[in-house]
């Protein structure tokens, strides 16, 4: 593992360096490096070619001298003329091979050892490159070399011996010029690239990052949403996406604040409603002592309804608290529960809306009684409200049907109606708080509460497709512990 001190001391320094250099600075340095590398790739063969050209120039001068000497008998000339001729070529010796005879045309005293031979007639690029770097790096001013090239006047070849020093100086001059030109080109290219990137890319990026920081400071303020410039490139896309995201976030946060305020209001209403219901409960308790048989029949129902209402207020009415209390699950008879729903909604035999309960005989569901009741009341009340939009209602046509069956360890409950079906808006915002209501006076919470309660049981609620009216299907699985307990019960038996 790397020592702690290394990473902690090194990283901030590197981060500071990277920040100071910035994106444009880094690109500047990278461009200079890339162009310099490209120049090196160009330089290596070019220095070899330049060396060959320099040597070919010397051979060409020797070639001209050979043509001049042709006029002399047997190529014989005076020593002084030889020296002049050799000086003009920059050579120490010029020889030519004609008819397998090597003829020295002009020479001075050559005392040193020849360091290298170059035959320009047959020169591969690799050998030319090696030769060039050999001259550049390893030759001394006193070294001499022999150069062989094509001969004039039907000769086999022309041969000269020259000092290597001038060639070395020439190659160093050439290298220095290439380096200077490369530096100038790469600096100009990098500066252009820097400016182009700065205006096209870095400045807009700064604008986006500055806007992000300003937005973060006050995300609920729609004035802080970035202004889109209308660019069509990736920066434009980033701006548009950011603007959409900021709009969504700002409106979401505004909604959250409204919900928080609403939650507080609901809690206050809840508190006083509970007190009022408690008073109503006291009065109905007194009523239940009256001897009237009709009062005797209805008073317990009224008492139960008030009790439930107080319980709802006591625990968590809709979104008053962040979470519903966890379900207190027991085996509940579904048929009785469905009857309770019917009674609560007052859908007796005289009602204009028909009620069909098709629950398997003796079906027990492993659920919190009150929570499942709330789920079914919400679904059934929605169905009633949907059917009432078609008033006047007809009992044979307008029906609510509740079915219940067991499939292994899961109880499936369906609440179906023959109403007008689900509106598109409600379908789009299914189970989204405050979003899906299409009813005047509706809050859009009923289905959300139902789905939350079902999910707290580990179950699922979904809107079934392709039915007349609307059909909700609920699945409530038995608790795993319950299964284990049952298995052990069975084993004991
Ligand atoms: N059985 C149904 N048939 C047709 N539309 C329905 C049915 N059940 C729900 N809907 C649609 O779904 C919407 C949302 O229902 P939800 O119960 O969540 O809210 P709500 O009934 O409008 O208000 P509340 O919060 O008071 O219940 C309803 O406004 C209605 O348009
Ligand atoms: Mg509802």
Short mmCIF file of C-alpha atoms and ligand atoms in Angstrom, two decimals:
data_model
loop_
_atom_site.label_atom_id
_atom_site.label_comp_id
_atom_site.label_asym_id
_atom_site.label_seq_id
_atom_site.Cartn_x
_atom_site.Cartn_y
_atom_site.Cartn_z
CA UNK A 1 0.00 0.00 0.00
CA UNK A 2 1.29 3.48 -0.78
CA UNK A 3 2.33 5.43 2.29
CA UNK A 4 -0.35 7.91 3.40
CA UNK A 5 2.00 10.89 3.26
CA UNK A 6 2.79 10.24 -0.38
CA UNK A 7 -0.77 10.40 -1.67
CA UNK A 8 -1.90 13.24 0.57
CA UNK A 9 1.14 15.45 -0.22
CA UNK A 10 1.32 14.61 -3.89
CA UNK A 11 -2.32 14.84 -4.97
CA UNK A 12 -3.05 18.43 -3.84
CA UNK A 13 0.13 19.62 -5.54
CA UNK A 14 -0.88 17.88 -8.76
CA UNK A 15 -4.42 19.17 -8.46
CA UNK A 16 -3.11 22.73 -7.95
CA UNK A 17 -0.86 22.35 -11.01
CA UNK A 18 -3.74 21.01 -13.10
CA UNK A 19 -6.04 23.85 -11.98
CA UNK A 20 -3.44 26.53 -12.67
CA UNK A 21 -2.74 25.13 -16.13
CA UNK A 22 -6.43 24.82 -16.96
CA UNK A 23 -7.93 22.94 -19.86
CA UNK A 24 -6.61 25.35 -22.50
CA UNK A 25 -3.10 25.34 -21.00
CA UNK A 26 -2.99 21.55 -21.01
CA UNK A 27 -4.12 21.49 -24.63
CA UNK A 28 -1.45 24.07 -25.50
CA UNK A 29 1.31 21.91 -24.01
CA UNK A 30 -0.12 18.78 -25.62
CA UNK A 31 -0.27 20.42 -29.05
CA UNK A 32 3.35 21.64 -28.81
CA UNK A 33 4.44 18.10 -27.81
CA UNK A 34 2.43 16.47 -30.61
CA UNK A 35 3.81 18.80 -33.30
CA UNK A 36 7.36 18.38 -32.00
CA UNK A 37 6.95 14.60 -32.19
CA UNK A 38 5.63 14.88 -35.74
CA UNK A 39 8.65 17.06 -36.59
CA UNK A 40 11.02 14.40 -35.21
CA UNK A 41 9.40 11.79 -37.46
CA UNK A 42 9.88 14.18 -40.38
CA UNK A 43 13.42 15.18 -39.32
CA UNK A 44 15.05 11.70 -39.23
CA UNK A 45 14.67 10.86 -42.96
CA UNK A 46 15.09 14.49 -44.00
CA UNK A 47 18.52 14.82 -42.36
CA UNK A 48 19.64 11.65 -44.17
CA UNK A 49 18.34 13.00 -47.49
CA UNK A 50 20.07 16.33 -46.84
CA UNK A 51 23.38 14.55 -46.24
CA UNK A 52 23.06 12.61 -49.50
CA UNK A 53 22.19 15.86 -51.33
CA UNK A 54 25.27 17.57 -49.86
CA UNK A 55 27.49 14.68 -50.96
CA UNK A 56 25.84 14.59 -54.41
CA UNK A 57 26.66 18.31 -54.75
CA UNK A 58 30.32 17.53 -54.12
CA UNK A 59 30.19 14.69 -56.65
CA UNK A 60 28.54 17.02 -59.16
CA UNK A 61 31.39 19.52 -58.72
CA UNK A 62 33.89 16.69 -59.20
CA UNK A 63 31.91 15.61 -62.23
CA UNK A 64 32.32 19.09 -63.77
CA UNK A 65 36.03 19.01 -62.99
CA UNK A 66 36.32 15.65 -64.70
CA UNK A 67 34.72 17.12 -67.81
CA UNK A 68 37.24 19.96 -67.76
CA UNK A 69 40.12 17.55 -67.33
CA UNK A 70 38.91 15.51 -70.29
CA UNK A 71 40.38 18.23 -72.50
CA UNK A 72 43.83 17.67 -70.98
CA UNK A 73 45.98 14.91 -72.41
CA UNK A 74 45.81 11.80 -70.18
CA UNK A 75 44.23 14.02 -67.56
CA UNK A 76 47.64 15.41 -66.67
CA UNK A 77 47.64 18.88 -65.13
CA UNK A 78 50.00 20.90 -62.99
CA UNK A 79 50.07 20.54 -59.20
CA UNK A 80 48.89 24.11 -58.67
CA UNK A 81 45.91 23.57 -60.98
CA UNK A 82 45.15 20.31 -59.16
CA UNK A 83 45.13 22.16 -55.79
CA UNK A 84 42.84 24.87 -57.18
CA UNK A 85 40.53 22.30 -58.65
CA UNK A 86 40.35 20.29 -55.42
CA UNK A 87 39.80 23.42 -53.35
CA UNK A 88 36.88 24.42 -55.57
CA UNK A 89 35.32 20.99 -55.09
CA UNK A 90 36.21 20.88 -51.37
CA UNK A 91 37.94 17.50 -51.92
CA UNK A 92 41.34 15.98 -51.18
CA UNK A 93 41.33 13.58 -54.11
CA UNK A 94 39.27 12.97 -57.24
CA UNK A 95 39.52 9.67 -59.10
CA UNK A 96 37.55 8.01 -61.87
CA UNK A 97 37.35 4.45 -63.00
CA UNK A 98 37.24 3.93 -66.75
CA UNK A 99 37.50 0.54 -68.40
CA UNK A 100 38.42 -1.16 -65.13
CA UNK A 101 41.31 1.31 -64.70
CA UNK A 102 41.27 3.66 -61.73
CA UNK A 103 42.54 7.05 -62.85
CA UNK A 104 43.41 9.64 -60.18
CA UNK A 105 42.49 12.99 -61.69
CA UNK A 106 43.72 15.23 -58.93
CA UNK A 107 45.09 14.65 -55.43
CA UNK A 108 46.83 16.24 -52.47
CA UNK A 109 48.71 14.51 -49.72
CA UNK A 110 46.23 12.28 -47.81
CA UNK A 111 47.67 11.06 -44.53
CA UNK A 112 44.62 10.12 -42.46
CA UNK A 113 42.72 6.88 -42.47
CA UNK A 114 39.40 7.04 -44.37
CA UNK A 115 36.66 6.80 -41.66
CA UNK A 116 33.72 5.84 -43.87
CA UNK A 117 32.80 5.00 -47.45
CA UNK A 118 29.60 6.25 -49.02
CA UNK A 119 28.34 4.91 -52.33
CA UNK A 120 25.55 7.22 -53.50
CA UNK A 121 24.65 4.89 -56.39
CA UNK A 122 23.17 2.28 -54.14
CA UNK A 123 21.92 3.77 -50.89
CA UNK A 124 18.96 2.46 -48.88
CA UNK A 125 17.08 4.91 -46.58
CA UNK A 126 18.09 2.95 -43.47
CA UNK A 127 21.78 3.13 -44.38
CA UNK A 128 21.42 6.81 -45.23
CA UNK A 129 19.86 7.49 -41.82
CA UNK A 130 22.52 5.50 -39.94
CA UNK A 131 25.24 7.30 -41.91
CA UNK A 132 23.74 10.72 -41.19
CA UNK A 133 23.60 10.12 -37.43
CA UNK A 134 27.09 8.63 -37.52
CA UNK A 135 28.39 11.85 -39.07
CA UNK A 136 26.37 14.04 -36.70
CA UNK A 137 27.35 12.31 -33.49
CA UNK A 138 30.66 10.50 -33.92
CA UNK A 139 32.80 12.24 -36.51
CA UNK A 140 35.67 14.62 -35.66
CA UNK A 141 36.75 17.65 -37.67
CA UNK A 142 39.90 15.86 -38.87
CA UNK A 143 38.05 12.78 -40.23
CA UNK A 144 37.88 12.14 -43.95
CA UNK A 145 35.47 10.05 -46.04
CA UNK A 146 35.32 8.55 -49.53
CA UNK A 147 32.26 9.21 -51.66
CA UNK A 148 31.51 7.22 -54.79
CA UNK A 149 29.01 8.25 -57.46
CA UNK A 150 28.18 7.81 -61.13
CA UNK A 151 31.00 8.84 -63.50
CA UNK A 152 30.78 11.02 -66.67
CA UNK A 153 32.01 10.03 -70.15
CA UNK A 154 31.31 6.33 -69.91
CA UNK A 155 33.38 5.91 -66.73
CA UNK A 156 32.37 3.24 -64.18
CA UNK A 157 32.27 5.58 -61.20
CA UNK A 158 33.61 8.79 -59.81
CA UNK A 159 35.33 8.80 -56.46
CA UNK A 160 36.20 11.69 -54.18
CA UNK A 161 37.85 11.91 -50.78
CA UNK A 162 36.60 14.80 -48.68
CA UNK A 163 36.82 16.19 -45.15
CA UNK A 164 33.90 15.09 -42.99
CA UNK A 165 34.02 18.19 -40.75
CA UNK A 166 32.17 20.56 -43.15
CA UNK A 167 29.51 17.92 -43.69
CA UNK A 168 29.03 17.56 -39.91
CA UNK A 169 28.73 21.35 -39.51
CA UNK A 170 26.25 21.48 -42.36
CA UNK A 171 24.12 18.76 -40.76
CA UNK A 172 24.15 20.48 -37.35
CA UNK A 173 23.08 23.76 -39.00
CA UNK A 174 20.29 21.91 -40.81
CA UNK A 175 19.13 20.24 -37.54
CA UNK A 176 19.12 23.56 -35.70
CA UNK A 177 17.03 25.17 -38.45
CA UNK A 178 14.53 22.31 -38.40
CA UNK A 179 14.26 22.63 -34.60
CA UNK A 180 13.64 26.37 -34.80
CA UNK A 181 11.06 26.00 -37.59
CA UNK A 182 9.32 23.21 -35.61
CA UNK A 183 9.17 25.38 -32.52
CA UNK A 184 7.74 28.31 -34.45
CA UNK A 185 5.15 26.13 -36.27
CA UNK A 186 4.10 24.29 -33.12
CA UNK A 187 3.82 27.49 -31.08
CA UNK A 188 1.69 29.18 -33.75
CA UNK A 189 -0.51 26.06 -34.17
CA UNK A 190 -0.85 25.59 -30.42
CA UNK A 191 -1.69 29.26 -29.90
CA UNK A 192 -4.39 29.08 -32.61
CA UNK A 193 -5.76 25.89 -31.10
CA UNK A 194 -5.64 27.45 -27.65
CA UNK A 195 -7.64 30.47 -28.77
CA UNK A 196 -10.12 28.39 -30.76
CA UNK A 197 -10.68 26.01 -27.86
CA UNK A 198 -10.86 28.84 -25.38
CA UNK A 199 -13.64 30.61 -27.26
CA UNK A 200 -15.46 27.53 -28.54
CA UNK A 201 -15.19 25.27 -25.56
CA UNK A 202 -13.56 26.55 -22.39
CA UNK A 203 -15.50 29.82 -22.08
CA UNK A 204 -18.91 28.14 -22.56
CA UNK A 205 -17.81 25.46 -20.07
CA UNK A 206 -16.95 28.19 -17.55
CA UNK A 207 -20.37 29.69 -18.11
CA UNK A 208 -22.01 26.32 -17.42
CA UNK A 209 -19.95 25.61 -14.30
CA UNK A 210 -20.53 29.15 -12.95
CA UNK A 211 -24.25 28.72 -13.55
CA UNK A 212 -24.22 25.34 -11.78
CA UNK A 213 -22.58 26.90 -8.74
CA UNK A 214 -25.03 29.83 -8.72
CA UNK A 215 -27.97 27.43 -9.10
CA UNK A 216 -26.71 25.25 -6.27
CA UNK A 217 -26.71 28.26 -3.97
CA UNK A 218 -30.43 28.91 -4.63
CA UNK A 219 -31.99 25.94 -6.45
CA UNK A 220 -35.58 27.04 -5.93
CA UNK A 221 -35.03 30.28 -7.85
CA UNK A 222 -36.15 29.83 -11.50
CA UNK A 223 -34.11 32.94 -12.42
CA UNK A 224 -30.97 30.88 -11.77
CA UNK A 225 -31.82 28.40 -14.55
CA UNK A 226 -29.21 28.61 -17.33
CA UNK A 227 -30.11 30.60 -20.46
CA UNK A 228 -29.79 28.33 -23.49
CA UNK A 229 -27.67 29.86 -26.29
CA UNK A 230 -29.15 27.72 -29.08
CA UNK A 231 -25.86 26.08 -30.08
CA UNK A 232 -26.29 22.80 -31.96
CA UNK A 233 -23.10 21.05 -30.77
CA UNK A 234 -22.41 19.05 -27.60
CA UNK A 235 -22.14 22.23 -25.50
CA UNK A 236 -25.60 23.23 -26.75
CA UNK A 237 -26.96 19.80 -25.81
CA UNK A 238 -25.35 20.09 -22.35
CA UNK A 239 -26.92 23.53 -21.89
CA UNK A 240 -30.37 22.33 -22.92
CA UNK A 241 -30.18 19.22 -20.73
CA UNK A 242 -28.94 21.29 -17.79
CA UNK A 243 -31.74 23.83 -18.27
CA UNK A 244 -34.36 21.03 -18.32
CA UNK A 245 -32.83 19.43 -15.24
CA UNK A 246 -32.70 22.74 -13.37
CA UNK A 247 -36.33 23.53 -14.33
CA UNK A 248 -37.46 20.11 -13.09
CA UNK A 249 -35.42 20.41 -9.91
CA UNK A 250 -36.66 23.94 -9.17
CA UNK A 251 -40.32 22.96 -9.65
CA UNK A 252 -39.79 19.75 -7.67
CA UNK A 253 -38.29 21.69 -4.79
CA UNK A 254 -41.13 24.22 -4.93
CA UNK A 255 -43.61 21.36 -4.84
CA UNK A 256 -41.71 19.79 -1.94
CA UNK A 257 -41.96 23.06 0.02
CA UNK A 258 -45.67 23.24 -0.75
CA UNK A 259 -46.06 19.63 0.39
CA UNK A 260 -44.19 20.36 3.59
CA UNK A 261 -46.54 23.28 4.28
CA UNK A 262 -49.50 21.08 3.38
CA UNK A 263 -48.20 18.34 5.70
CA UNK A 264 -48.13 20.82 8.57
CA UNK A 265 -51.65 22.02 7.75
CA UNK A 266 -52.90 18.43 7.55
CA UNK A 267 -51.35 17.65 10.93
CA UNK A 268 -53.13 20.63 12.50
CA UNK A 269 -56.47 19.71 10.89
CA UNK A 270 -55.90 16.13 11.90
CA UNK A 271 -55.34 17.11 15.50
CA UNK A 272 -58.56 19.11 15.82
CA UNK A 273 -60.56 16.64 13.72
CA UNK A 274 -59.59 13.88 16.13
CA UNK A 275 -60.94 15.98 19.04
CA UNK A 276 -64.18 16.67 17.21
CA UNK A 277 -64.60 12.98 16.36
CA UNK A 278 -63.97 12.08 19.98
CA UNK A 279 -66.85 14.38 21.00
CA UNK A 280 -69.08 12.80 18.33
CA UNK A 281 -68.12 9.38 19.72
CA UNK A 282 -69.22 10.46 23.23
CA UNK A 283 -72.58 11.64 21.91
CA UNK A 284 -73.16 8.45 19.88
CA UNK A 285 -72.20 6.43 22.98
CA UNK A 286 -75.01 8.19 24.85
CA UNK A 287 -77.34 7.63 21.87
CA UNK A 288 -76.68 3.90 21.99
CA UNK A 289 -78.33 3.81 25.44
CA UNK A 290 -81.68 4.95 23.99
CA UNK A 291 -84.24 2.11 23.89
CA UNK A 292 -85.37 2.84 20.28
CA UNK A 293 -84.72 -0.40 18.24
CA UNK A 294 -83.64 1.56 15.15
CA UNK A 295 -81.10 3.49 17.20
CA UNK A 296 -79.97 0.19 18.73
CA UNK A 297 -79.39 -1.16 15.19
CA UNK A 298 -77.42 1.77 13.79
CA UNK A 299 -75.56 3.04 16.87
CA UNK A 300 -72.89 0.24 16.93
CA UNK A 301 -72.17 0.84 13.23
CA UNK A 302 -71.82 4.56 13.88
CA UNK A 303 -69.57 3.86 16.86
CA UNK A 304 -67.34 1.57 14.78
CA UNK A 305 -67.09 4.10 11.96
CA UNK A 306 -66.16 6.87 14.41
CA UNK A 307 -63.61 4.64 16.11
CA UNK A 308 -61.96 3.93 12.80
CA UNK A 309 -61.94 7.60 11.89
CA UNK A 310 -60.25 8.45 15.19
CA UNK A 311 -57.71 5.69 14.59
CA UNK A 312 -56.92 7.07 11.15
CA UNK A 313 -56.36 10.52 12.64
CA UNK A 314 -54.37 9.11 15.53
CA UNK A 315 -51.91 7.25 13.38
CA UNK A 316 -51.08 8.81 10.01
CA UNK A 317 -53.77 10.37 7.90
CA UNK A 318 -52.54 10.32 4.29
CA UNK A 319 -49.27 12.32 4.12
CA UNK A 320 -49.32 13.91 7.57
CA UNK A 321 -46.31 11.86 8.61
CA UNK A 322 -43.49 10.60 6.45
CA UNK A 323 -44.46 6.96 6.84
CA UNK A 324 -47.46 4.82 7.60
CA UNK A 325 -47.02 2.65 10.69
CA UNK A 326 -45.91 -0.89 9.76
CA UNK A 327 -48.87 -3.23 9.17
CA UNK A 328 -50.03 -5.22 12.17
CA UNK A 329 -50.74 -8.45 10.24
CA UNK A 330 -53.16 -11.16 11.30
CA UNK A 331 -55.27 -13.69 9.42
CA UNK A 332 -58.36 -11.66 8.42
CA UNK A 333 -61.56 -13.05 6.84
CA UNK A 334 -61.80 -11.31 3.47
CA UNK A 335 -65.58 -11.78 2.99
CA UNK A 336 -66.36 -9.91 6.24
CA UNK A 337 -63.89 -7.18 5.32
CA UNK A 338 -65.56 -6.72 1.92
CA UNK A 339 -68.95 -6.45 3.65
CA UNK A 340 -67.52 -3.73 5.87
CA UNK A 341 -66.42 -1.82 2.78
CA UNK A 342 -69.92 -2.09 1.38
CA UNK A 343 -71.46 -0.85 4.63
CA UNK A 344 -69.03 2.05 4.87
CA UNK A 345 -69.91 3.16 1.36
CA UNK A 346 -73.62 2.58 2.07
CA UNK A 347 -74.11 0.34 -0.95
CA UNK A 348 -77.08 -1.58 0.43
CA UNK A 349 -79.70 -3.43 -1.64
CA UNK A 350 -81.60 -0.18 -2.18
CA UNK A 351 -78.50 1.57 -3.67
CA UNK A 352 -78.49 2.50 -7.38
CA UNK A 353 -75.09 0.81 -7.77
CA UNK A 354 -74.93 -2.97 -7.67
CA UNK A 355 -72.42 -4.73 -5.37
CA UNK A 356 -71.13 -8.21 -6.11
CA UNK A 357 -68.87 -9.93 -3.62
CA UNK A 358 -67.26 -13.08 -5.06
CA UNK A 359 -64.78 -14.07 -2.38
CA UNK A 360 -63.78 -17.73 -2.03
CA UNK A 361 -65.52 -19.33 0.91
CA UNK A 362 -63.49 -18.98 4.14
CA UNK A 363 -60.69 -17.07 2.42
CA UNK A 364 -58.26 -15.67 5.00
CA UNK A 365 -55.80 -12.96 4.07
CA UNK A 366 -52.64 -12.26 6.05
CA UNK A 367 -52.97 -8.50 6.46
CA UNK A 368 -53.48 -5.52 8.75
CA UNK A 369 -57.29 -5.34 9.00
CA UNK A 370 -57.58 -1.55 9.09
CA UNK A 371 -55.01 -0.94 6.37
CA UNK A 372 -56.55 -3.46 3.95
CA UNK A 373 -59.94 -1.91 4.71
CA UNK A 374 -58.54 1.50 3.78
CA UNK A 375 -57.14 0.09 0.52
CA UNK A 376 -60.47 -1.45 -0.47
CA UNK A 377 -62.50 1.61 0.62
CA UNK A 378 -60.27 3.86 -1.53
CA UNK A 379 -60.65 1.60 -4.57
CA UNK A 380 -64.38 1.05 -4.08
CA UNK A 381 -65.03 4.75 -3.43
CA UNK A 382 -63.20 5.62 -6.67
CA UNK A 383 -65.40 3.07 -8.47
CA UNK A 384 -68.56 4.60 -6.96
CA UNK A 385 -67.41 8.08 -7.96
CA UNK A 386 -66.63 6.89 -11.49
CA UNK A 387 -70.07 5.24 -11.81
CA UNK A 388 -71.83 8.31 -10.41
CA UNK A 389 -70.45 10.40 -13.26
CA UNK A 390 -72.97 8.46 -15.41
CA UNK A 391 -75.91 9.20 -13.15
CA UNK A 392 -78.79 8.36 -13.16
CA UNK A 393 -77.44 4.97 -12.19
CA UNK A 394 -79.05 1.67 -12.99
CA UNK A 395 -78.38 -1.22 -10.61
CA UNK A 396 -78.28 -3.85 -13.35
CA UNK A 397 -75.79 -1.91 -15.45
CA UNK A 398 -73.61 -0.15 -12.86
CA UNK A 399 -71.84 -2.64 -10.71
CA UNK A 400 -68.84 -2.98 -8.45
CA UNK A 401 -67.47 -6.47 -8.20
CA UNK A 402 -64.96 -7.56 -5.56
CA UNK A 403 -63.38 -10.98 -6.01
CA UNK A 404 -60.91 -12.78 -3.81
CA UNK A 405 -59.02 -16.04 -4.31
CA UNK A 406 -55.93 -17.76 -2.98
CA UNK A 407 -53.10 -18.77 -5.31
CA UNK A 408 -50.63 -20.72 -3.18
CA UNK A 409 -49.15 -18.33 -0.66
CA UNK A 410 -50.71 -15.27 -2.30
CA UNK A 411 -54.19 -13.82 -2.00
CA UNK A 412 -55.43 -12.06 -5.13
CA UNK A 413 -58.16 -9.44 -4.70
CA UNK A 414 -59.79 -7.63 -7.61
CA UNK A 415 -61.98 -4.54 -7.44
CA UNK A 416 -63.72 -4.05 -10.79
CA UNK A 417 -66.42 -1.66 -11.94
CA UNK A 418 -68.47 -1.16 -15.06
CA UNK A 419 -67.80 2.58 -15.13
CA UNK A 420 -66.38 4.78 -17.89
CA UNK A 421 -62.83 3.44 -17.46
CA UNK A 422 -59.60 5.17 -16.57
CA UNK A 423 -58.97 8.68 -17.97
CA UNK A 424 -55.67 9.13 -19.84
CA UNK A 425 -54.30 11.75 -17.39
CA UNK A 426 -54.95 9.49 -14.41
CA UNK A 427 -53.32 6.58 -16.24
CA UNK A 428 -50.19 8.65 -16.99
CA UNK A 429 -49.80 9.64 -13.32
CA UNK A 430 -50.98 6.41 -11.78
CA UNK A 431 -49.84 6.17 -8.12
CA UNK A 432 -48.24 9.65 -8.20
CA UNK A 433 -49.31 11.88 -5.29
CA UNK A 434 -51.45 14.90 -6.27
CA UNK A 435 -50.86 14.30 -10.00
CA UNK A 436 -53.50 11.87 -11.25
CA UNK A 437 -56.78 13.32 -10.01
CA UNK A 438 -59.33 14.27 -12.65
CA UNK A 439 -62.25 14.73 -10.23
CA UNK A 440 -63.37 18.11 -8.98
CA UNK A 441 -62.68 17.99 -5.27
CA UNK A 442 -60.34 14.99 -5.68
CA UNK A 443 -56.86 15.27 -4.18
CA UNK A 444 -55.16 12.48 -6.10
CA UNK A 445 -54.04 10.71 -2.93
CA UNK A 446 -56.44 7.75 -2.73
CA UNK A 447 -54.54 5.45 -5.08
CA UNK A 448 -51.16 6.53 -3.69
CA UNK A 449 -52.24 5.63 -0.16
CA UNK A 450 -53.66 2.31 -1.41
CA UNK A 451 -50.46 1.41 -3.26
CA UNK A 452 -48.27 2.38 -0.27
CA UNK A 453 -50.31 0.23 2.09
CA UNK A 454 -50.25 -2.75 -0.28
CA UNK A 455 -46.48 -2.42 -0.77
CA UNK A 456 -46.01 -2.30 3.02
CA UNK A 457 -47.52 -5.81 2.96
CA UNK A 458 -44.93 -6.90 0.37
CA UNK A 459 -47.72 -7.01 -2.19
CA UNK A 460 -48.52 -5.32 -5.49
CA UNK A 461 -51.35 -3.28 -6.91
CA UNK A 462 -51.89 -2.76 -10.62
CA UNK A 463 -54.49 -1.53 -13.03
CA UNK A 464 -55.58 -4.45 -15.21
CA UNK A 465 -55.79 -3.81 -18.96
CA UNK A 466 -58.62 -4.52 -21.37
CA UNK A 467 -61.55 -4.66 -18.97
CA UNK A 468 -64.89 -2.87 -19.08
CA UNK A 469 -64.61 0.09 -16.69
CA UNK A 470 -61.61 -0.17 -14.39
CA UNK A 471 -60.19 -3.20 -12.59
CA UNK A 472 -57.54 -3.04 -9.88
CA UNK A 473 -55.74 -6.22 -8.95
CA UNK A 474 -54.07 -6.54 -5.55
CA UNK A 475 -51.79 -9.36 -4.50
CA UNK A 476 -51.00 -9.87 -0.83
CA UNK A 477 -48.44 -12.58 -0.09
CA UNK A 478 -48.49 -14.40 3.25
CA UNK A 479 -45.65 -13.56 5.60
CA UNK A 480 -42.59 -15.82 5.29
CA UNK A 481 -42.46 -16.31 9.07
CA UNK A 482 -46.06 -17.33 8.97
CA UNK A 483 -45.21 -19.92 6.33
CA UNK A 484 -42.40 -21.29 8.49
CA UNK A 485 -44.67 -21.35 11.52
CA UNK A 486 -47.30 -23.15 9.47
CA UNK A 487 -44.78 -25.65 8.19
CA UNK A 488 -43.64 -26.40 11.72
CA UNK A 489 -47.27 -26.59 12.80
CA UNK A 490 -47.88 -29.09 10.01
CA UNK A 491 -44.73 -31.00 10.99
CA UNK A 492 -45.90 -31.16 14.59
CA UNK A 493 -49.28 -32.42 13.44
N1 LIG B 1 -62.51 3.08 -10.86
C1 LIG B 1 -62.12 4.15 -11.55
N2 LIG B 1 -62.67 4.44 -12.76
C2 LIG B 1 -62.27 5.52 -13.45
N3 LIG B 1 -61.31 6.38 -13.03
C3 LIG B 1 -60.72 6.15 -11.86
C4 LIG B 1 -61.07 5.03 -11.04
N4 LIG B 1 -60.30 5.05 -9.94
C5 LIG B 1 -59.51 6.14 -10.03
N5 LIG B 1 -59.77 6.80 -11.18
C6 LIG B 1 -59.09 8.00 -11.67
O1 LIG B 1 -57.87 8.13 -10.98
C7 LIG B 1 -57.79 9.41 -10.39
C8 LIG B 1 -56.99 9.32 -9.13
O2 LIG B 1 -57.66 8.59 -8.14
P1 LIG B 1 -57.30 8.84 -6.63
O3 LIG B 1 -58.16 8.00 -5.79
O4 LIG B 1 -55.82 8.71 -6.47
O5 LIG B 1 -57.62 10.37 -6.43
P2 LIG B 1 -59.06 11.05 -6.37
O6 LIG B 1 -60.10 10.01 -6.28
O7 LIG B 1 -59.15 11.98 -7.51
O8 LIG B 1 -58.94 11.90 -5.04
P3 LIG B 1 -58.88 11.32 -3.52
O9 LIG B 1 -57.49 11.60 -3.10
O10 LIG B 1 -59.86 12.13 -2.79
O11 LIG B 1 -59.20 9.88 -3.57
C9 LIG B 1 -59.22 9.83 -10.17
O12 LIG B 1 -59.35 11.25 -10.15
C10 LIG B 1 -59.90 9.24 -11.38
O13 LIG B 1 -59.77 10.08 -12.51
MG1 LIG B 2 -60.07 8.49 -4.76
#
